[in-house]
Amino acid sequence: MPLERISRRVAAFFTIVVFLIVGLIAGERLFFNYGNSPTAVRGEMDLRGWDWDRKGHLPLNGEWEFYWNEFKPPEDLAAERFGTPSYASLPGSWNGTTKDGKVLTGEGYATYRLEILLSDDERVLALRLPPIYTSYKLWVNGKEIASAGTASKSELESKPHFLTQLAVAHTHTKELVLVLQVSNYSHEKGGIRQPIEFGLFESVARAKQLAVGFDTLLIGCLLIMGLYHLGLFVVRTKELAMLYFGLFCLVFCLRMALIGEMVVTQAFPRFNWTLALVLEYLTADLSMLLFVLFFSSMYPRESSRKITTYFCTLTLAYAVVIPLLPTMLITKWLIVLQLIIGAGVCYILGIIVLAFLRRREGGGLLLFASLIFAATIINDMLYAHELVQTTDKMSAFGLLIFIFSQSVLLSVKLSRGYGSEEKLSAALTQLNSGLHDKIKERTADLEQANLELQRKNDELSRMEKSRSRLLSNISHDLGTPLTTIQCYLEAVLDGIVDTEEQKERYLQLIHSKVVSMDRLIEDLFQLSQLEARQVTFKKQLMRTDRLIELLFSRYELDTRNAGIHYTLTLRADGDDQPREFSAVEVDLERLHQVFSNLIFNAIKFTPEGGSIQVEMIDDGEQLLCRVSDTGGGINEQDLPYVFDRFYTSNRSRNSAAGGKGLGLSISREIIEYHGGRIWVERTEPGRGTVFCFTIPVASPQKKLDRQQSNCLFSS
């Protein structure tokens, strides 16, 4: 292979590395350097002059009131009712703090309090809460808005849990009083080690989404690279380095899911905290073991078999002992794990330096990438001991750079294999054409060479097919709609579509595809927010008959245009005699979304001349709404799955009919948020379907009297 082609690839890699380093620096400034933002002074932070729109959110750093071994009641908002406070500087654990002449350890409980002064602004504010060691409850103006685990004065009753949360502060006052009760009996460090971010809801939510997005991106990269290298090992089992690197990527992938934004905890809120902590330490230990084995296999002459064996024995012994220890002891012995990792880093750097000095293949590139990775690992170690105020995600950036370097080396190796094949083929051709008199003598040699060529071709072909299948599986879901759009655009650009009418039709098709993809993404985002309970519902009291009339009337024109009979029946059932309708507390627009899904599904599969009947029954305890149609019905085997996302076996949820299997899933989340439920009451193929949902009526304290309800509903 020409050297200039290798140089181009190496130059491209270094360009990527430079961009990653610049992005790392920019990311540090973006997420951890807030400029000249205000800080809390003696338990008070003045944000009356803060420009939320221009400066965005900020950390609640500074001096918080600190009450050691006390759980102050959140109802006592006034500082004088809390008593005389001491002050703790956040972010930072309470370890090492001197209280009453004693230096605090990580075990215990405390109350933090901060008063925030705001301008007269009614915009929605939110808090982005990091993992707090190791359980807490948070109140804003006496109202609990977030918690993780069980914070308690007793070690037996306290339950640890790590969770990153986005909590909305529902208030329109000029003062916010934050009361945070924290307890820790399971970790060496106690308290609030990372900044609590505060600002407008959209700004804080965007920052959290970016952080989750980066973690997800890195997890995906690690997963793909791990599976890819394992596939290469299956094709060529002699390449043990591929096996070790693939396993390393998968183990570190699990580690990244346990730290940072804690994707595992977000996906499984009840994930056991002790198991997560043990896995966090085990993955760090085993990933270093696999990393050492990878470099030992890459450069066997530069590594020492004896040192490698000793290191493997040490890491495996640590992996066996750690699950048997209590969590408090595990975290106190963090220095043991860090010494193991430090020893592994030094050993690896020694191997790479020797490989570089002896001019081994890829030595310089791996040395550069490994130095960056080692520096980020050292940063994470220092951060764990609160010696630096950066981030515990630095090693993720370093690992990403190292993965790119490994990809470049793999590409160079494959390219050289192709180059060797080309040179060998040219030599054989020249030999056959210039040495006819020696054909008989060289027949055996040529046959052997041809067999070698065939073997190399087969190996390269298998490796290429493995790579192609992996990339195809990844890009299929997004590639299919984009390919359709590309075909339409090429038809327009190539002049195949030559009339304005055809162009307009093609553009409409393209627009419909884009709108469909946008709608799918929007529905997924909305469904995820609903499942995570991150959507703000604007509830209001309404009488049940008025609510159903508003829902019913919006779709009269649609049913009339479809040629379908559309009727409404209202009933207020009493014990022996008719009674007045009750009141419900609902978000009208969200219920329109539910009703729209039910009605449009009914319209879609009810033939012209059919009927849709809406019946509302108010029994004084709940509102029951029944939507019946005379359509095609639902197959019996599909009934258990009609409310599952992306389930499209039933034709009422088939994408060809205009849906992606998300409408009923969203409807279920909305109804359950209102405290009700939604189900299929009856269905029969060819004779129609009956969907029902319920909403509990408002409590007696919230019901409107006749005069108030008449005034409200008349509007």
XYZ file of C-alpha atoms in Angstrom, residues 108-591:
484
model
C -24.613 10.509 59.353
C -27.389 12.841 58.313
C -27.846 16.569 57.912
C -30.151 19.305 56.636
C -29.082 21.847 54.024
C -31.016 25.076 53.547
C -30.732 27.828 50.926
C -32.870 30.919 50.379
C -33.016 32.208 46.783
C -34.168 35.756 46.042
C -35.897 36.161 42.661
C -37.389 38.982 40.646
C -41.120 39.142 39.955
C -41.205 36.502 37.214
C -43.828 33.824 36.698
C -41.772 31.599 34.388
C -41.366 27.927 35.317
C -38.087 27.168 37.114
C -36.443 23.793 37.599
C -33.598 22.094 39.447
C -31.225 19.554 37.930
C -30.207 17.269 40.764
C -27.030 15.155 40.580
C -26.523 11.922 42.535
C -26.458 12.889 46.223
C -24.658 10.638 48.690
C -26.642 8.568 49.294
C -30.339 9.420 49.886
C -32.268 12.656 50.198
C -35.536 14.572 50.151
C -35.897 18.061 48.706
C -38.573 20.632 49.536
C -39.160 23.990 47.859
C -41.265 26.409 49.922
C -42.482 23.525 52.040
C -43.511 21.300 49.112
C -41.608 18.093 48.413
C -40.468 18.021 44.772
C -37.794 15.315 44.616
C -36.321 12.396 46.519
C -33.991 9.454 46.017
C -33.842 6.451 48.294
C -35.015 6.818 51.883
C -33.377 9.543 53.977
C -33.553 8.639 57.650
C -31.829 9.239 60.967
C -31.553 5.484 61.405
C -29.091 3.360 59.485
C -31.595 0.500 59.333
C -34.338 2.658 57.822
C -32.090 4.570 55.414
C -31.999 3.213 51.847
C -29.334 4.511 49.425
C -30.091 5.316 45.808
C -28.301 7.292 43.087
C -30.481 9.133 40.596
C -30.153 12.204 38.393
C -33.420 14.126 38.379
C -35.114 17.145 36.874
C -37.449 18.710 39.458
C -39.864 21.545 38.665
C -40.255 24.287 41.279
C -43.932 25.264 41.012
C -43.915 28.736 42.517
C -44.618 32.341 41.593
C -43.133 33.917 44.691
C -40.105 36.171 44.928
C -38.367 33.843 47.364
C -37.535 30.162 47.149
C -36.504 28.284 50.256
C -34.750 24.991 49.510
C -34.618 22.454 52.326
C -32.594 19.313 51.595
C -32.438 16.405 54.033
C -29.524 14.034 53.300
C -28.479 10.825 55.011
C -25.608 8.439 54.288
C -24.657 5.142 55.900
C -23.470 3.238 52.827
C -20.670 5.299 51.227
C -17.389 6.746 52.446
C -18.372 10.191 51.142
C -21.513 11.934 52.326
C -23.292 15.042 51.088
C -23.558 16.893 47.787
C -20.417 16.345 45.699
C -21.660 17.767 42.375
C -23.333 21.118 41.613
C -27.113 21.477 41.780
C -28.144 23.435 38.673
C -31.025 25.926 38.734
C -32.764 27.927 36.011
C -35.598 28.053 33.534
C -37.141 24.662 32.893
C -36.310 24.620 29.193
C -32.657 25.565 29.823
C -32.109 22.988 32.575
C -33.966 20.290 30.632
C -31.856 20.978 27.546
C -28.629 20.626 29.559
C -29.804 17.304 30.966
C -30.797 16.036 27.519
C -27.372 16.954 26.135
C -25.645 15.084 28.954
C -27.845 12.013 28.477
C -27.291 12.231 24.725
C -23.510 12.218 25.094
C -23.602 9.246 27.470
C -25.887 7.379 25.075
C -23.610 8.202 22.131
C -20.556 6.902 23.958
C -22.375 3.757 25.077
C -23.445 3.137 21.478
C -19.898 3.653 20.151
C -18.480 1.254 22.742
C -21.145 -1.345 22.012
C -20.587 -1.184 18.249
C -16.790 -1.313 18.536
C -16.988 -4.172 21.017
C -19.251 -6.290 18.816
C -17.207 -5.421 15.721
C -13.915 -6.561 17.257
C -15.534 -9.725 18.613
C -16.762 -10.393 15.077
C -13.211 -9.964 13.764
C -11.985 -12.412 16.398
C -14.581 -14.987 15.336
C -13.306 -14.652 11.758
C -9.655 -14.838 12.830
C -9.345 -16.565 16.201
C -5.555 -16.142 16.300
C -5.994 -12.395 16.848
C -6.399 -12.453 20.632
C -5.935 -8.688 20.734
C -9.288 -8.326 18.927
C -10.949 -10.494 21.588
C -9.502 -8.512 24.504
C -10.297 -5.139 22.967
C -13.869 -6.198 22.123
C -14.476 -7.405 25.684
C -12.889 -4.224 27.049
C -15.324 -2.071 25.027
C -18.334 -4.071 26.262
C -17.230 -3.942 29.926
C -16.548 -0.213 29.721
C -19.904 0.217 27.977
C -21.567 -1.224 31.096
C -19.468 1.088 33.280
C -20.564 4.177 31.330
C -24.185 3.144 31.816
C -23.608 3.125 35.602
C -21.928 6.541 35.982
C -22.534 10.043 34.654
C -26.236 10.356 33.896
C -26.705 6.746 35.068
C -28.563 5.417 32.050
C -29.201 2.105 33.845
C -30.952 3.869 36.734
C -32.959 5.989 34.300
C -34.078 2.861 32.411
C -34.633 0.758 35.565
C -35.555 3.085 38.485
C -35.642 0.166 40.938
C -32.170 -1.083 40.025
C -30.452 -2.246 43.201
C -28.040 0.414 44.492
C -25.599 -2.057 46.030
C -25.441 -4.061 42.795
C -24.848 -0.865 40.801
C -22.001 0.172 43.118
C -20.368 -3.271 42.974
C -20.661 -3.313 39.173
C -19.138 0.168 38.979
C -16.025 -1.015 40.846
C -15.878 -4.394 39.084
C -16.094 -2.885 35.607
C -13.237 -0.497 36.412
C -11.129 -3.414 37.651
C -11.947 -5.822 34.788
C -11.621 -3.193 32.068
C -8.040 -2.474 33.204
C -7.335 -6.225 33.199
C -8.580 -6.555 29.605
C -6.676 -3.422 28.603
C -3.386 -4.907 29.866
C -4.098 -8.189 28.046
C -4.837 -6.247 24.862
C -1.464 -4.473 24.867
C 0.368 -7.647 25.880
C -1.110 -9.385 22.827
C -0.394 -6.436 20.539
C 3.273 -6.212 21.587
C 4.336 -9.574 23.090
C 8.080 -8.792 22.805
C 7.721 -5.506 24.701
C 5.576 -6.975 27.489
C 6.538 -9.294 30.322
C 4.617 -12.515 30.712
C 5.459 -12.656 34.414
C 4.236 -9.100 35.114
C 1.099 -9.725 33.061
C 0.371 -12.885 35.059
C 0.891 -11.123 38.401
C -1.348 -8.231 37.344
C -4.127 -10.568 36.151
C -3.984 -12.482 39.435
C -4.214 -9.251 41.436
C -7.190 -7.868 39.480
C -9.069 -11.168 39.565
C -8.527 -11.440 43.329
C -9.937 -7.920 43.756
C -12.933 -8.856 41.557
C -13.639 -11.893 43.761
C -13.330 -10.043 47.086
C -15.274 -6.858 46.243
C -18.803 -8.432 45.991
C -18.299 -9.974 49.449
C -17.600 -6.680 51.244
C -20.137 -4.145 52.621
C -20.503 -1.038 50.481
C -18.987 1.247 53.118
C -15.805 -0.834 53.123
C -15.749 -0.989 49.318
C -15.783 2.784 49.015
C -13.225 3.241 51.797
C -10.901 0.897 49.912
C -11.218 2.884 46.696
C -7.482 3.605 46.961
C -6.810 -0.125 46.405
C -8.655 -0.041 43.090
C -6.900 3.170 42.119
C -3.495 1.640 42.896
C -4.370 -1.334 40.695
C -5.447 0.973 37.876
C -2.366 3.163 38.350
C -0.095 0.125 38.160
C -1.861 -1.041 35.019
C -1.517 2.385 33.398
C 2.215 2.521 34.164
C 2.731 -1.001 32.783
C 0.832 -0.189 29.592
C 2.736 3.055 29.064
C 5.991 1.130 29.497
C 4.940 -1.349 26.802
C 3.928 1.409 24.381
C 7.107 3.440 24.945
C 9.223 0.368 24.138
C 7.093 -0.312 21.051
C 7.548 3.270 19.940
C 11.327 3.215 20.488
C 11.613 -0.072 18.579
C 9.471 1.333 15.751
C 6.702 -1.245 16.061
C 3.649 -0.840 13.866
C 1.241 1.757 15.299
C 3.479 2.487 18.296
C 3.501 6.264 17.877
C -0.225 6.566 17.350
C -1.089 4.340 20.307
C 1.406 6.177 22.509
C -0.258 9.502 21.751
C -3.780 8.160 22.357
C -2.745 6.241 25.486
C -1.129 9.292 27.060
C -4.390 11.218 26.638
C -6.389 8.300 28.040
C -4.023 7.942 31.012
C -4.290 11.669 31.770
C -8.103 11.465 31.818
C -8.004 8.417 34.113
C -5.749 10.303 36.542
C -8.228 13.209 36.458
C -11.079 10.880 37.422
C -9.034 9.492 40.311
C -8.292 12.982 41.623
C -11.955 13.965 41.223
C -13.023 10.946 43.290
C -10.901 12.322 46.163
C -12.208 15.887 45.579
C -8.734 17.140 44.703
C -9.919 18.736 41.436
C -13.239 20.351 40.480
C -13.633 19.124 36.889
C -15.814 16.101 36.102
C -15.822 12.339 36.510
C -16.547 11.893 32.782
C -13.076 12.846 31.542
C -12.012 9.235 30.943
C -14.951 8.893 28.569
C -13.403 11.494 26.276
C -9.997 9.819 26.519
C -11.497 6.447 25.709
C -13.268 7.885 22.671
C -9.923 9.170 21.340
C -8.291 5.787 21.955
C -11.090 3.970 20.125
C -10.548 6.200 17.093
C -6.834 5.400 17.150
C -7.571 1.671 17.254
C -9.943 2.067 14.314
C -7.223 3.801 12.287
C -4.707 1.047 13.053
C -7.210 -1.612 12.050
C -7.902 0.180 8.763
C -4.162 0.470 8.015
C -3.682 -3.221 8.748
C -6.481 -4.249 6.396
C -5.228 -1.881 3.699
C -1.757 -3.369 3.892
C -3.267 -6.802 3.476
C -4.910 -5.687 0.226
C -1.613 -4.111 -0.904
C 0.314 -7.331 -0.272
C -2.242 -9.226 -2.307
C -1.907 -6.810 -5.238
C 1.904 -7.029 -5.227
C 1.825 -10.822 -5.108
C -0.619 -10.998 -8.008
C 1.616 -8.708 -10.121
C 4.693 -10.809 -9.359
C 2.919 -13.985 -10.395
C 1.761 -12.429 -13.655
C 5.292 -11.330 -14.529
C 6.665 -14.742 -13.656
C 4.143 -16.552 -15.865
C 4.774 -14.273 -18.861
C 8.592 -14.175 -18.713
C 9.578 -17.665 -17.672
C 7.708 -20.070 -19.951
C 10.624 -22.467 -19.947
C 10.389 -22.901 -16.179
C 6.634 -23.509 -15.949
C 6.954 -27.164 -15.148
C 9.602 -26.505 -12.493
C 7.544 -23.791 -10.801
C 4.095 -25.386 -11.047
C 4.180 -26.598 -7.490
C 5.314 -23.188 -6.221
C 2.563 -21.404 -8.161
C -0.113 -23.714 -6.831
C 1.067 -23.070 -3.303
C 1.060 -19.318 -3.933
C -2.455 -19.485 -5.413
C -3.705 -21.354 -2.359
C -2.199 -18.683 -0.133
C -3.869 -15.972 -2.195
C -7.232 -17.697 -2.007
C -6.916 -18.071 1.738
C -6.145 -14.366 2.139
C -9.019 -13.430 -0.155
C -11.399 -15.565 1.878
C -10.232 -13.984 5.134
C -10.558 -10.449 3.790
C -13.964 -11.230 2.293
C -15.270 -12.604 5.600
C -13.984 -9.565 7.475
C -15.595 -7.182 4.975
C -18.929 -9.032 5.092
C -18.881 -8.900 8.887
C -18.335 -5.134 8.791
C -21.020 -4.611 6.117
C -23.656 -6.601 8.016
C -22.965 -4.628 11.191
C -23.258 -1.246 9.479
C -26.362 -2.368 7.565
C -28.158 -3.434 10.745
C -27.341 -0.118 12.399
C -28.403 2.165 9.548
C -31.463 0.278 8.274
C -34.147 1.952 10.371
C -33.062 5.461 9.382
C -31.844 4.609 5.881
C -35.147 3.337 4.510
C -37.165 6.589 4.710
C -34.137 8.695 3.753
C -33.574 6.557 0.654
C -37.176 7.137 -0.423
C -36.742 10.895 -0.041
C -33.459 10.754 -1.985
C -35.142 8.908 -4.888
C -37.863 11.543 -5.124
C -35.290 14.361 -5.080
C -33.121 12.690 -7.734
C -36.164 12.297 -9.948
C -36.755 16.041 -9.713
C -33.068 16.980 -10.194
C -32.573 14.618 -13.175
C -35.510 16.141 -15.033
C -37.627 12.978 -14.965
C -40.333 15.095 -13.398
C -40.812 17.837 -15.984
C -44.148 19.430 -15.182
C -44.976 21.777 -12.335
C -47.877 19.566 -11.334
C -45.602 16.510 -11.045
C -42.961 18.484 -9.179
C -45.583 19.687 -6.728
C -46.827 16.129 -6.249
C -43.278 14.844 -5.646
C -42.560 17.661 -3.214
C -45.771 16.835 -1.386
C -44.668 13.183 -1.147
C -41.266 14.255 0.199
C -42.946 16.617 2.644
C -45.261 13.847 3.850
C -42.267 11.554 4.454
C -40.435 14.238 6.413
C -43.576 15.092 8.375
C -44.083 11.387 9.137
C -40.510 11.044 10.442
C -40.862 14.278 12.426
C -44.173 13.094 13.857
C -42.610 9.768 14.873
C -39.711 11.526 16.631
C -42.124 13.964 18.298
C -44.408 11.132 19.441
C -41.450 9.183 20.834
C -40.198 12.249 22.688
C -43.671 12.983 24.060
C -44.196 9.349 25.100
C -40.811 9.272 26.857
C -41.630 12.495 28.689
C -45.024 11.150 29.731
C -43.520 7.895 30.988
C -40.897 9.858 32.942
C -43.596 12.196 34.301
C -41.713 15.240 32.946
C -44.740 16.837 31.254
C -46.545 19.691 33.002
C -50.308 19.173 33.081
C -52.480 22.281 33.283
C -55.480 20.949 35.166
C -58.755 22.753 35.749
C -62.055 21.857 37.398
C -64.830 21.074 34.919
C -68.242 19.492 35.196
C -68.360 16.076 33.548
C -71.171 16.858 31.097
C -69.462 20.052 29.949
C -66.148 18.210 29.493
C -67.621 15.465 27.309
C -69.577 18.001 25.256
C -66.373 19.910 24.518
C -64.575 16.696 23.544
C -67.499 15.461 21.459
C -68.192 18.672 19.524
C -64.690 19.024 18.079
C -65.110 15.936 15.838
C -68.671 16.388 14.562
C -67.487 17.791 11.242
C -64.974 14.953 10.720
C -67.562 12.251 11.279
C -70.122 14.055 9.094
C -67.606 14.311 6.232
C -66.878 10.579 6.612
C -70.614 9.763 6.326
C -70.784 8.283 9.824
C -73.573 8.737 12.371
C -72.157 10.425 15.497
C -74.193 10.487 18.721
C -73.672 11.470 22.368
C -75.437 10.163 25.493
C -74.986 11.682 28.964
C -76.083 10.008 32.219
C -75.700 10.936 35.874
C -76.612 7.771 37.773
C -77.871 8.044 41.377
C -79.042 5.507 43.890
C -82.802 6.086 43.384
C -83.160 9.332 41.457
C -81.272 11.546 38.972
C -78.649 13.803 40.446
C -76.346 16.586 39.348
C -73.183 15.997 37.379
C -69.882 15.882 39.284
C -66.690 17.867 38.697
C -63.353 16.457 37.511
C -59.889 18.014 37.557
C -58.393 17.520 34.068
C -56.075 18.939 31.447
C -58.519 19.629 28.607
C -55.980 19.668 25.773
C -54.412 16.388 26.883
C -57.845 14.746 26.993
